[in-house]
CSV table of C-alpha atoms in Angstrom, one decimal:
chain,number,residue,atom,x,y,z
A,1,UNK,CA,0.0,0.0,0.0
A,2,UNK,CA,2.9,2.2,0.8
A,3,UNK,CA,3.6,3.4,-2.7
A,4,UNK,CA,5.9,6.3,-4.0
A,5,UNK,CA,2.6,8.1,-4.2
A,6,UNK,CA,1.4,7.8,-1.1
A,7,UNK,CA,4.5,8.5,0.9
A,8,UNK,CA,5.1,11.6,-1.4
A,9,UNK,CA,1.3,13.1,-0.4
A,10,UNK,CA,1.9,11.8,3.4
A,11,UNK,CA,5.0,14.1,3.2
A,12,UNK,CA,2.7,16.8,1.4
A,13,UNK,CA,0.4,16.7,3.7
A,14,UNK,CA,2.3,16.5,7.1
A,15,UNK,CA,4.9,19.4,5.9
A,16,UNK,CA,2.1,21.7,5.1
A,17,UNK,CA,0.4,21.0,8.6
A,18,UNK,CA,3.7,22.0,10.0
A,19,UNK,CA,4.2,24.7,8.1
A,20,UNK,CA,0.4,26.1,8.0
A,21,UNK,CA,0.4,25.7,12.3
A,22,UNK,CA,3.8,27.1,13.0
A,23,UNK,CA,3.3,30.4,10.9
A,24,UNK,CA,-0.5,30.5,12.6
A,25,UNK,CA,1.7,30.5,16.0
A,26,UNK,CA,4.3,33.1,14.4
A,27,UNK,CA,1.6,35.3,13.0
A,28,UNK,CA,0.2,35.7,16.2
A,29,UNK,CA,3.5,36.8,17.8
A,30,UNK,CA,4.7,38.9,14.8
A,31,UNK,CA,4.0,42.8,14.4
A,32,UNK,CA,5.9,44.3,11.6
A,33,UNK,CA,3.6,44.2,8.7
A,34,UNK,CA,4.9,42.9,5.5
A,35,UNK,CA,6.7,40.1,7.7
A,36,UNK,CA,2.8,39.4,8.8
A,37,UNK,CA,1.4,39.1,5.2
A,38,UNK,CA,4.3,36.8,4.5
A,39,UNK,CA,3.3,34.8,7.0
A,40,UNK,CA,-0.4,34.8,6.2
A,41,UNK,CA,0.7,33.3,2.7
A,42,UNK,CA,2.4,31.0,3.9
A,43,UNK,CA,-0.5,30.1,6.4
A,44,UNK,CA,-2.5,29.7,3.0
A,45,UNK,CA,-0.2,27.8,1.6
A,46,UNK,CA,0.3,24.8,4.0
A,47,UNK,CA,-3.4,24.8,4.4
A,48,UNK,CA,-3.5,24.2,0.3
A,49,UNK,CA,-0.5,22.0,0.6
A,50,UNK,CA,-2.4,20.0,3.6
A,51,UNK,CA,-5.5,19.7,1.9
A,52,UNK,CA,-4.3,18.4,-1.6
A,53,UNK,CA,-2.3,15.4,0.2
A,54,UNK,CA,-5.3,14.6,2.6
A,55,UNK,CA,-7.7,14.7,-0.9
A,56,UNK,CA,-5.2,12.6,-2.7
A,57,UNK,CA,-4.7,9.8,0.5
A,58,UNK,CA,-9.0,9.8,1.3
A,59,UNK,CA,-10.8,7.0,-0.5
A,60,UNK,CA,-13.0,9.0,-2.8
A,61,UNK,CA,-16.5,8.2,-1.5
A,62,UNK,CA,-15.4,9.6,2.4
A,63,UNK,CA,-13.6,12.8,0.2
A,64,UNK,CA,-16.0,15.7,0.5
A,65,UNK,CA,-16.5,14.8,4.2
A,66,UNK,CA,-13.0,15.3,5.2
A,67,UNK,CA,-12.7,18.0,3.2
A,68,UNK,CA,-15.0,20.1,4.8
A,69,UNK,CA,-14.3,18.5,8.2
A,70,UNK,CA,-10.6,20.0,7.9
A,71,UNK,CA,-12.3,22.9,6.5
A,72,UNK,CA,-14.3,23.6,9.3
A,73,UNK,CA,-11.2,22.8,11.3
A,74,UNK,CA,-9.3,25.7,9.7
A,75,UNK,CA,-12.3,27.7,10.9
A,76,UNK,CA,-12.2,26.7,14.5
A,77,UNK,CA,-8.4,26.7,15.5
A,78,UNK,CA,-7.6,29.7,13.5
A,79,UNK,CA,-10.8,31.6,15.0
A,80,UNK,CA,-10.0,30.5,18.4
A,81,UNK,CA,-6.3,31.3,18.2
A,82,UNK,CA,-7.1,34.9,16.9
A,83,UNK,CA,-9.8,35.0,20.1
A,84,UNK,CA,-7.3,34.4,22.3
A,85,UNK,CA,-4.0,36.6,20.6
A,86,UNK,CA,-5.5,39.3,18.9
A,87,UNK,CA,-5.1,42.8,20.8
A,88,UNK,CA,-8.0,44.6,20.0
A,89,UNK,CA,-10.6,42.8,21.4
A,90,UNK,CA,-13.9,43.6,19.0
A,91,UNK,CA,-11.3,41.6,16.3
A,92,UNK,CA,-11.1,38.9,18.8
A,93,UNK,CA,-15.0,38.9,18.9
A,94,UNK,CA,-15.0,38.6,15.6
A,95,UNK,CA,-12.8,35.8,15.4
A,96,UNK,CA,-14.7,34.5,18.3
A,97,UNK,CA,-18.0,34.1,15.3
A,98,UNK,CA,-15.9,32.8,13.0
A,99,UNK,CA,-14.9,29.6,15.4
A,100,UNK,CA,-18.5,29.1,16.1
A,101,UNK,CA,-19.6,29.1,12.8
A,102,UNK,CA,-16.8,26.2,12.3
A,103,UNK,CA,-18.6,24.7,15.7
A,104,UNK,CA,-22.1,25.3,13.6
A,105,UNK,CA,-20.5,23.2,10.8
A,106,UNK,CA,-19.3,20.2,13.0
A,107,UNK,CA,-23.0,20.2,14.1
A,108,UNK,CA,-24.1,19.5,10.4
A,109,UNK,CA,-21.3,17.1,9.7
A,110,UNK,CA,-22.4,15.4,13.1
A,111,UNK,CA,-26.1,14.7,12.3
A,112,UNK,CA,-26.6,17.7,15.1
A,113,UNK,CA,-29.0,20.2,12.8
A,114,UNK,CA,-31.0,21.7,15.0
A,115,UNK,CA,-27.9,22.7,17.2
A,116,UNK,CA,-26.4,23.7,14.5
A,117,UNK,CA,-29.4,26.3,13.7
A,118,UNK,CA,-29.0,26.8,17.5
A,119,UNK,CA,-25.4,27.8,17.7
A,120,UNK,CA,-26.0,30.2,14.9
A,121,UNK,CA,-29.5,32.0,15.6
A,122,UNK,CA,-28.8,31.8,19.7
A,123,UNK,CA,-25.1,32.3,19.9
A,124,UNK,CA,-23.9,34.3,16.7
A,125,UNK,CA,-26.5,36.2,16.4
A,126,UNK,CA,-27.7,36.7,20.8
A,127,UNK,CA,-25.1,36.2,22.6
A,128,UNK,CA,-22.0,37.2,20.3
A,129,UNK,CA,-23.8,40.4,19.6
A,130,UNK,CA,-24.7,40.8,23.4
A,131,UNK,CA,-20.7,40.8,23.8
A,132,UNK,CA,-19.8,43.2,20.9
A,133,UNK,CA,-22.5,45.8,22.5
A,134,UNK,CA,-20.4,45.1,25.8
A,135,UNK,CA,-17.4,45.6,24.1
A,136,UNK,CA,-18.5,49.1,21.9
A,137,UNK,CA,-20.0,50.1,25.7
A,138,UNK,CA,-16.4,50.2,26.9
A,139,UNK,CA,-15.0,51.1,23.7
A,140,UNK,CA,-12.2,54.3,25.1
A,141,UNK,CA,-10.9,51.6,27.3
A,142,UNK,CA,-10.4,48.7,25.4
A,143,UNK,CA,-10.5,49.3,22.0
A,144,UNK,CA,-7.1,50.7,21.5
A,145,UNK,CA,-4.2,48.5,20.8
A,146,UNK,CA,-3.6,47.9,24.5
A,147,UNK,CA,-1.5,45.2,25.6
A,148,UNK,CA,-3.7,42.2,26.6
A,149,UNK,CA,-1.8,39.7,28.6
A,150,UNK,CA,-1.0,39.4,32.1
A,151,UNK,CA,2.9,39.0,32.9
A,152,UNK,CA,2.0,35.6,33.9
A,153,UNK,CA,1.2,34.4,29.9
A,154,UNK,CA,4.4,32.4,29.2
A,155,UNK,CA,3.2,30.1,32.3
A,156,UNK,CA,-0.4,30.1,31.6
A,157,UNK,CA,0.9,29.1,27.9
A,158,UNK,CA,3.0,26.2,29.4
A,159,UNK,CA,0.3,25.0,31.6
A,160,UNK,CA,-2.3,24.7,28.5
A,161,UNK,CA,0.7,23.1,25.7
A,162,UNK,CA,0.7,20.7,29.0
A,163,UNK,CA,-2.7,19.8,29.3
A,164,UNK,CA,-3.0,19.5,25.8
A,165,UNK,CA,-0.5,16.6,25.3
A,166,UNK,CA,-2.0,14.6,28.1
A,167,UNK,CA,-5.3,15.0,26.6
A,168,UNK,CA,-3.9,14.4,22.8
A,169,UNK,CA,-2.4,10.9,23.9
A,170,UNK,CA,-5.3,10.1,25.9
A,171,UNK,CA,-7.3,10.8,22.9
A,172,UNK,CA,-5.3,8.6,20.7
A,173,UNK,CA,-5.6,6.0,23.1
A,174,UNK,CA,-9.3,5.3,22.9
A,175,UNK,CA,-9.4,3.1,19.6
A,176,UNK,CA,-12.0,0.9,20.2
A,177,UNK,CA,-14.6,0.7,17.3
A,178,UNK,CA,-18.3,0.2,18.5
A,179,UNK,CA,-20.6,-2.4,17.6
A,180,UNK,CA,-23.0,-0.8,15.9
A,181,UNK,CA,-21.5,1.6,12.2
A,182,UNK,CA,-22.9,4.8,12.4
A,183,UNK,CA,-24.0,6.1,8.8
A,184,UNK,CA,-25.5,9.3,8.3
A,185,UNK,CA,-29.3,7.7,7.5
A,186,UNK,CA,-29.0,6.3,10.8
A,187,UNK,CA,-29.4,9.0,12.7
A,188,UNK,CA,-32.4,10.0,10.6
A,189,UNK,CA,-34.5,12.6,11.2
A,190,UNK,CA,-32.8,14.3,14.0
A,191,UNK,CA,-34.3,17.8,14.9
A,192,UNK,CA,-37.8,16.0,16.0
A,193,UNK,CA,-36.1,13.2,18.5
A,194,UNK,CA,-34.3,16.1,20.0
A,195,UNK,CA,-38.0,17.9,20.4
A,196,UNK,CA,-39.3,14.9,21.4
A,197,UNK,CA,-36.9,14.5,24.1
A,198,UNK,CA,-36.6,18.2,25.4
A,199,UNK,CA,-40.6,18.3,25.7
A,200,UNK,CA,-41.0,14.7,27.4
A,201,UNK,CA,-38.2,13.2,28.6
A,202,UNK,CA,-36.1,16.0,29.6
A,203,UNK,CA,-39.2,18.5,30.9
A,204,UNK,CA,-38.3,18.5,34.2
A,205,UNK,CA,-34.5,19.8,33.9
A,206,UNK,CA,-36.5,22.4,30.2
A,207,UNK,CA,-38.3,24.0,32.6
A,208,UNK,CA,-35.4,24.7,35.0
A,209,UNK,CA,-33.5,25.8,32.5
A,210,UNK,CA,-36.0,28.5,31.6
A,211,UNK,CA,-36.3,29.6,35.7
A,212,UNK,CA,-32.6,30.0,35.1
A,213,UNK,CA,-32.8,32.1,32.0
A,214,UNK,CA,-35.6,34.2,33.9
A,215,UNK,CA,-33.4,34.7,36.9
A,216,UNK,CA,-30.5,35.6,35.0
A,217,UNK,CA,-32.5,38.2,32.9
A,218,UNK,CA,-33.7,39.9,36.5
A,219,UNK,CA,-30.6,39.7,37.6
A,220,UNK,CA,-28.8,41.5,34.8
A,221,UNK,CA,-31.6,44.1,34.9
A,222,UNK,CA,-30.7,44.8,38.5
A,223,UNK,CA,-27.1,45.0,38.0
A,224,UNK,CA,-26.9,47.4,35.5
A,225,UNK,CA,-29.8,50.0,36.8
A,226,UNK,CA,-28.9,53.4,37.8
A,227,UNK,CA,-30.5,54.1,41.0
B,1,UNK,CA,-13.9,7.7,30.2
B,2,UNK,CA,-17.0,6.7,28.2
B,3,UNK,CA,-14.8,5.1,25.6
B,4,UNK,CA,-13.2,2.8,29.0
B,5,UNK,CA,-16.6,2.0,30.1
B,6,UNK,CA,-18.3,0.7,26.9
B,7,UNK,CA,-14.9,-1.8,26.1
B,8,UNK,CA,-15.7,-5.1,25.7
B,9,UNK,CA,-14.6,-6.9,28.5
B,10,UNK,CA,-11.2,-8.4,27.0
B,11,UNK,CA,-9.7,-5.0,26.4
B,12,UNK,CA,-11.0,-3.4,29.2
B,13,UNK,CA,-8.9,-5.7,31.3
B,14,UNK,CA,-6.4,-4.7,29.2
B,15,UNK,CA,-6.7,-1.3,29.9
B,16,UNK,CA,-6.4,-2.1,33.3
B,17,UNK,CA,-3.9,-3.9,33.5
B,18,UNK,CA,-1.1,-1.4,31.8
B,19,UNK,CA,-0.7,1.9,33.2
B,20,UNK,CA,2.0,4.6,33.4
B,21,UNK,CA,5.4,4.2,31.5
B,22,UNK,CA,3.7,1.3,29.3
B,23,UNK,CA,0.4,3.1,28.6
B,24,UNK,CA,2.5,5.8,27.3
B,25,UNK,CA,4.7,3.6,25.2
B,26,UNK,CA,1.7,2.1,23.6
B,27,UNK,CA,0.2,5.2,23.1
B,28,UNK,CA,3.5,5.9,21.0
B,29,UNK,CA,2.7,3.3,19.2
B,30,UNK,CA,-0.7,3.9,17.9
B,31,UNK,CA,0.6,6.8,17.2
B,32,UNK,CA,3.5,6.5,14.9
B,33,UNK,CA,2.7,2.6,13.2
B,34,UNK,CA,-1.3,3.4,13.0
B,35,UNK,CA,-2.5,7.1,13.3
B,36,UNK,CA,0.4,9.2,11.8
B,37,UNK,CA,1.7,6.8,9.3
B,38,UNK,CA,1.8,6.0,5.5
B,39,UNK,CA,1.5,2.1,5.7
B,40,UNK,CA,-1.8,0.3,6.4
B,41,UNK,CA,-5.2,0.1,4.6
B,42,UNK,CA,-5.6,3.9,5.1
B,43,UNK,CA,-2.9,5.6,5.2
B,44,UNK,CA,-2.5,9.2,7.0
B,45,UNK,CA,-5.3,7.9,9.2
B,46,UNK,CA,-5.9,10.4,11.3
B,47,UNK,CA,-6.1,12.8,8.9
B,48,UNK,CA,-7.8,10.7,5.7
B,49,UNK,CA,-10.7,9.2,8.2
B,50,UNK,CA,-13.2,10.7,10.2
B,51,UNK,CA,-14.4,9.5,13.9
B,52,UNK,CA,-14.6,10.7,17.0
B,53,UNK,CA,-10.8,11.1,18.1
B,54,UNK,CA,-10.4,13.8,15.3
B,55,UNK,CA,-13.1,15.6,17.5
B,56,UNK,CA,-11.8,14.9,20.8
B,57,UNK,CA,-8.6,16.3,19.7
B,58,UNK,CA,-9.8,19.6,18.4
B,59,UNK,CA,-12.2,20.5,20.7
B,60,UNK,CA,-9.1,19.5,23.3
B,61,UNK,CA,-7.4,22.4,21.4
B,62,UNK,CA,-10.4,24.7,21.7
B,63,UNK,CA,-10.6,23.5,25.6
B,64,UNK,CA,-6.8,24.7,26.0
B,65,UNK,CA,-7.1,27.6,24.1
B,66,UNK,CA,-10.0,28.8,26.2
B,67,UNK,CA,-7.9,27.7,29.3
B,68,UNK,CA,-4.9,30.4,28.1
B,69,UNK,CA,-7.0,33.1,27.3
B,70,UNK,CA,-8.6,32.8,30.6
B,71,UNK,CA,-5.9,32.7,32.0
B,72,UNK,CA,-3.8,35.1,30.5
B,73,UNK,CA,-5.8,37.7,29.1
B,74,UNK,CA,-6.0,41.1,31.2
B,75,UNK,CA,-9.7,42.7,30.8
B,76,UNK,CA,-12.7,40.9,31.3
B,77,UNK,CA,-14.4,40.9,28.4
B,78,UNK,CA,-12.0,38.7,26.9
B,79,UNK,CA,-11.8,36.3,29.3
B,80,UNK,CA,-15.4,35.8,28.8
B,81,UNK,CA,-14.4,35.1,25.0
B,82,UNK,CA,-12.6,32.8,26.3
B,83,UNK,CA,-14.9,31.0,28.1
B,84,UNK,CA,-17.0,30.9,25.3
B,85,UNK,CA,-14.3,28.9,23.5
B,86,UNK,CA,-14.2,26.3,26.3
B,87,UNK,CA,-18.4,25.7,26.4
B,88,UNK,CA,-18.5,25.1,22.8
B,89,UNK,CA,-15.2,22.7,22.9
B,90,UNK,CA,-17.6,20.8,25.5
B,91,UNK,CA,-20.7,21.1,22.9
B,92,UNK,CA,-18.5,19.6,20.0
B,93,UNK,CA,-17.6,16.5,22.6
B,94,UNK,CA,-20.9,16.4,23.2
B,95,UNK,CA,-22.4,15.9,20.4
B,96,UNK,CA,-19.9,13.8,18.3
B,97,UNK,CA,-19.7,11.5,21.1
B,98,UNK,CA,-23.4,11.4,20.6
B,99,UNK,CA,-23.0,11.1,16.5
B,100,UNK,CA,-20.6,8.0,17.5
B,101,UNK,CA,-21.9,6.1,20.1
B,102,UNK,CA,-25.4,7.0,20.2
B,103,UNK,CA,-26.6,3.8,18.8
B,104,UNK,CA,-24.9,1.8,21.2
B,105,UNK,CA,-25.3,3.6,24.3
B,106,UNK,CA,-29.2,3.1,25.3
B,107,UNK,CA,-30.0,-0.1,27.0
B,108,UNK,CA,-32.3,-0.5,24.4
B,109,UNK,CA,-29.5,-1.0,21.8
B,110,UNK,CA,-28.4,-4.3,23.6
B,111,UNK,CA,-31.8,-6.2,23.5
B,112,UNK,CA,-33.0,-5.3,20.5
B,113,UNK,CA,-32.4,-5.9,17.1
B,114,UNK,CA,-33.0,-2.4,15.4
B,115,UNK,CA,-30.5,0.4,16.1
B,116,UNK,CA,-32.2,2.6,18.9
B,117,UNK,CA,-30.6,6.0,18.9
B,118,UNK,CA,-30.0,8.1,21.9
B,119,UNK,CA,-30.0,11.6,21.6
B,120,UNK,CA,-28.6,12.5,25.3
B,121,UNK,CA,-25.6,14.6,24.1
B,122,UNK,CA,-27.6,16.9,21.7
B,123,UNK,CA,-29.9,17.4,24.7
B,124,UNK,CA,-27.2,18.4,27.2
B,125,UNK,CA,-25.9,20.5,24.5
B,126,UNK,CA,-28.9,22.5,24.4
B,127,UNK,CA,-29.1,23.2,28.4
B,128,UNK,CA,-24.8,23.9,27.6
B,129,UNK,CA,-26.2,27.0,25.3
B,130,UNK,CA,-29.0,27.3,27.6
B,131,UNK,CA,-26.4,28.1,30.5
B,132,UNK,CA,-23.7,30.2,28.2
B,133,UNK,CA,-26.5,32.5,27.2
B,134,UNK,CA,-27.4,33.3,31.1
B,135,UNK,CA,-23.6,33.1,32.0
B,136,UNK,CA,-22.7,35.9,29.1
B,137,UNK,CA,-26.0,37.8,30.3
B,138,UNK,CA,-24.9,38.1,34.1
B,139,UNK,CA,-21.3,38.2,32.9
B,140,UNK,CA,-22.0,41.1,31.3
B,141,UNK,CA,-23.8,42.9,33.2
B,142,UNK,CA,-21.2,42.5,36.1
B,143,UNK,CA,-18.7,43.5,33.9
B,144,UNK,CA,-20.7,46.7,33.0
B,145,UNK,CA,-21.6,47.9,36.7
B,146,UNK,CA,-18.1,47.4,37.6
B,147,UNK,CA,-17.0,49.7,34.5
B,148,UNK,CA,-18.7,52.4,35.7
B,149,UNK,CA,-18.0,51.8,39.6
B,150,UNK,CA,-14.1,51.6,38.7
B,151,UNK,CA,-14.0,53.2,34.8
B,152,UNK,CA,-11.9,50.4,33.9
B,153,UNK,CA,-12.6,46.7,33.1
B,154,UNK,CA,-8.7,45.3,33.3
B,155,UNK,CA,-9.0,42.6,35.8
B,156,UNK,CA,-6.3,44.5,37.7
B,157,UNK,CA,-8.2,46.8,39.4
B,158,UNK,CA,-10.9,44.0,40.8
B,159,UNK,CA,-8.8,44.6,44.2
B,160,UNK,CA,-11.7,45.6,46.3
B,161,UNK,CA,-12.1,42.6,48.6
B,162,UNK,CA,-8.3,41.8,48.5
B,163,UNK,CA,-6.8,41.9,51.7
C-alpha cells in the first residue's frame, strides 16, 4: 500500500500542517507588517498543501466529508487562536463568530442540525452580539491597541501546551470501534427526536432551565440600573 | 472515560492492566505505526478518516485555548471570549460522542435488534447553550456595573475585597 505516491502526499500533507500551524503560532506573535502578510501566505499555503495530500490519500466516497471537516477545522483553531491573541478585542470577537460558525459546521457534519441552527440564531447572532455591544460600551478603554496579557502568559501558555498533550495521547488512546457503524441515514431525522426529548423526557431539567434564563434576565436588569 | 466504560470486556482488562510508562509507550505506538503513518489500509489515518478522536482532539485544542485566554488575558471581556471557547469545545464532545456512540449507548441497543438512537448529548448540548447565554447575560452585566464603579474593566483593578 505504501507506494511512492502515497508516501510523497503523506509528506505533502504533514509538511504543510507543520508549516500552516507554525506560521499561525508566528503570525500571532509577529508585528511588523509585511513580515505578517508573508506569514499569512504561507499560512494559505500549507493549508493548500495540507489539503491536496489529505484529498489525494482519502478514498473517494469519504472525500467531500474530510474536506470540509478540515475545512471547518481551519475555521475553529484559526478563530479561536485569533480569540485568544488578537489585541483589539472587537477583532477577537470577531474571530470569536468565526470559530462558532466552524462549531455550527461540525454540528451538520455530526447529524446535530437543529444545534447547528441553534449555535447560529442563539449564539452568533444573541449572545456574540450581546458581547460586541459590551465591548462598543467600553470602547475608550479597550479598543485601543492595549497590551492584553498578564505578565503571567508564558506560564499560563506552558500549563495549557501541558494539558494539551495529556489529553492528545489520551485521545489517541481510545481506539476501540463500536458495535453498531454509524452512517449518516441512521441518525435519521434528527431535529424531531431532540424535540421529542426536550418536551417529554427531559421536561423537568426544560423547565429549569427557563427559571434559570428568567433569573439571569432579572438579575442583569438589577445590576446594570442606575438608582 | 466513556470510551473505558463501553470496552468489551477483554480489552477493558487490558486497559487495566497497563498503566504509566507502558500506557504511554503504547500510546506511542498507535501513534507512529497506526495514526500518523503511511502504511496500512488507510494511510494518513488520522487525517484521511473521520471519527470521534479527530473531534476529541480539536475541541481538546479549543478547551486549551480557552484555558490560556482565561488565564492570561487582562480585561474581562475577553476572558469571557474565552470562556465561550471552552463551552462550545464541551458542545463539540458532546455531540460527536453522541453522532458515534449514540446507537450503542441506550440499553435498548443491547436487547434489541434495530439500532435505537439516543440523543442525550444533543440534549445536554442544548441546556450547555441554555447556560452560556445566562452566564454571558450576568457576565456582562457584572462586567458593566463594575466599569462604571471603577471606569476600567482590566482585571487589575478587581482589588476591592483583596486583603
Amino acid at each position: 500500500m505504501a507506494t511512492p505516491v502515497v508516501i510523497f502526499f503523506s509528506y505533502l500533507l504533514v509538511a504543510g500542517l507543520l508549516v500552516g500551524v507554525s506560521s499561525l503560532i508566528l503570525l500571532a506573535i509577529a508585528r511588523f507588517r509585511p513580515y505578517r502578510r508573508f506569514l499569512a501566505t504561507l499560512a494559505v499555503l500549507g493549508f493548500v498543501a495540507f489539503v491536496w495530500g489529505m484529498c489525494a490519500l482519502t478514498q473517494p466516497g469519504y472525500r467531500l466529508l474530510v474536506c470540509y471537516f478540515w475545512l471547518f477545522t481551519a475555521a475553529v483553531v484559526g478563530g479561536g487562536v485569533g480569540c485568544v491573541t488578537m489585541r483589539n478585542v472587537f477583532h477577537a470577537a470577531l474571530m470569536l463568530i468565526l470559530s462558532l460558525l466552524g462549531v455550527a459546521g461540525y454540528f451538520i457534519l455530526v447529524n446535530a442540525e437543529f444545534l447547528a441552527m441553534v449555535q447560529v440564531i442563539i449564539y452568533i447572532g444573541g449572545i456574540m452580539v450581546l458581547f460586541l455591544f459590551g465591548i462598543m460600551v467600553s470602547q475608550n478603554i479597550i479598543g485601543t491597541q492595549l497590551k492584553q496579557n498578564t505578565p503571567q502568559s508564558p506560564w499560563a501558555a506552558i500549563c495549557a501546551g501541558v494539558l494539551f498533550m495529556v489529553m492528545f495521547f489520551t485521545g489517541l488512546f481510545m481506539t476501540l470501534k463500536p458495535t453498531l457503524t454509524v452512517t449518516p441515514d441512521v441518525l435519521g431525522n434528527n431535529t424531531g427526536s431532540v424535540g421529542w426529548s426536550l418536551m417529554a423526557t427531559y421536561a423537568l431539567p426544560f423547565e429549569v432551565a427557563s427559571v434559570l434564563l428568567l433569573m439571569a434576565m432579572l438579575g442583569a436588569i438589577i445590576l446594570v440600573r442606575k438608582d | 472515560m466513556l470510551a473505558m466504560l463501553l470496552q468489551s470486556g477483554e480489552t477493558a482488562a487490558e486497559v487495566a492492566r497497563i498503566s504509566g510508562a507502558e500506557a504511554f509507550a503504547t500510546a506511542w505506538t498507535y501513534m507512529t505505526q497506526h495514526w500518523f503513518a503511511y502504511a496500512g489500509d488507510t494511510p494518513m489515518r488520522f487525517f484521511t478518516s473521520i471519527d470521534y478522536h479527530q473531534y476529541f482532539i480539536v475541541s481538546c485544542f479549543i478547551f486549551c485555548l480557552g484555558f490560556y485566554g482565561v488565564a492570561a488575558r487582562r480585561n474581562a471581556i475577553s476572558m469571557l471570549l474565552s470562556l465561550e471557547l471552552m463551552l462550545n469545545a464541551v458542545n463539540i464532545n458532546m455531540s460527536a460522542f453522541n453522532w458515534y456512540w449514540g446507537p450503542t449507548v441506550t440499553r435498548a441497543a443491547f436487547t434489541s435488534e434495530e439500532a435505537v438512537i439516543t440523543n442525550l448529548g444533543q440534549c445536554f448540548s442544548v441546556f450547555a447553550i441554555i447556560v452560556a447565554a445566562a452566564e454571558a447575560a450576568v457576565g456582562l452585566a457584572i462586567i458593566i456595573a463594575f466599569y462604571r464603579m471603577r471606569k476600567s474593566i482590566m482585571l487589575d483593578d478587581a482589588n476591592l475585597m483583596k486583603w
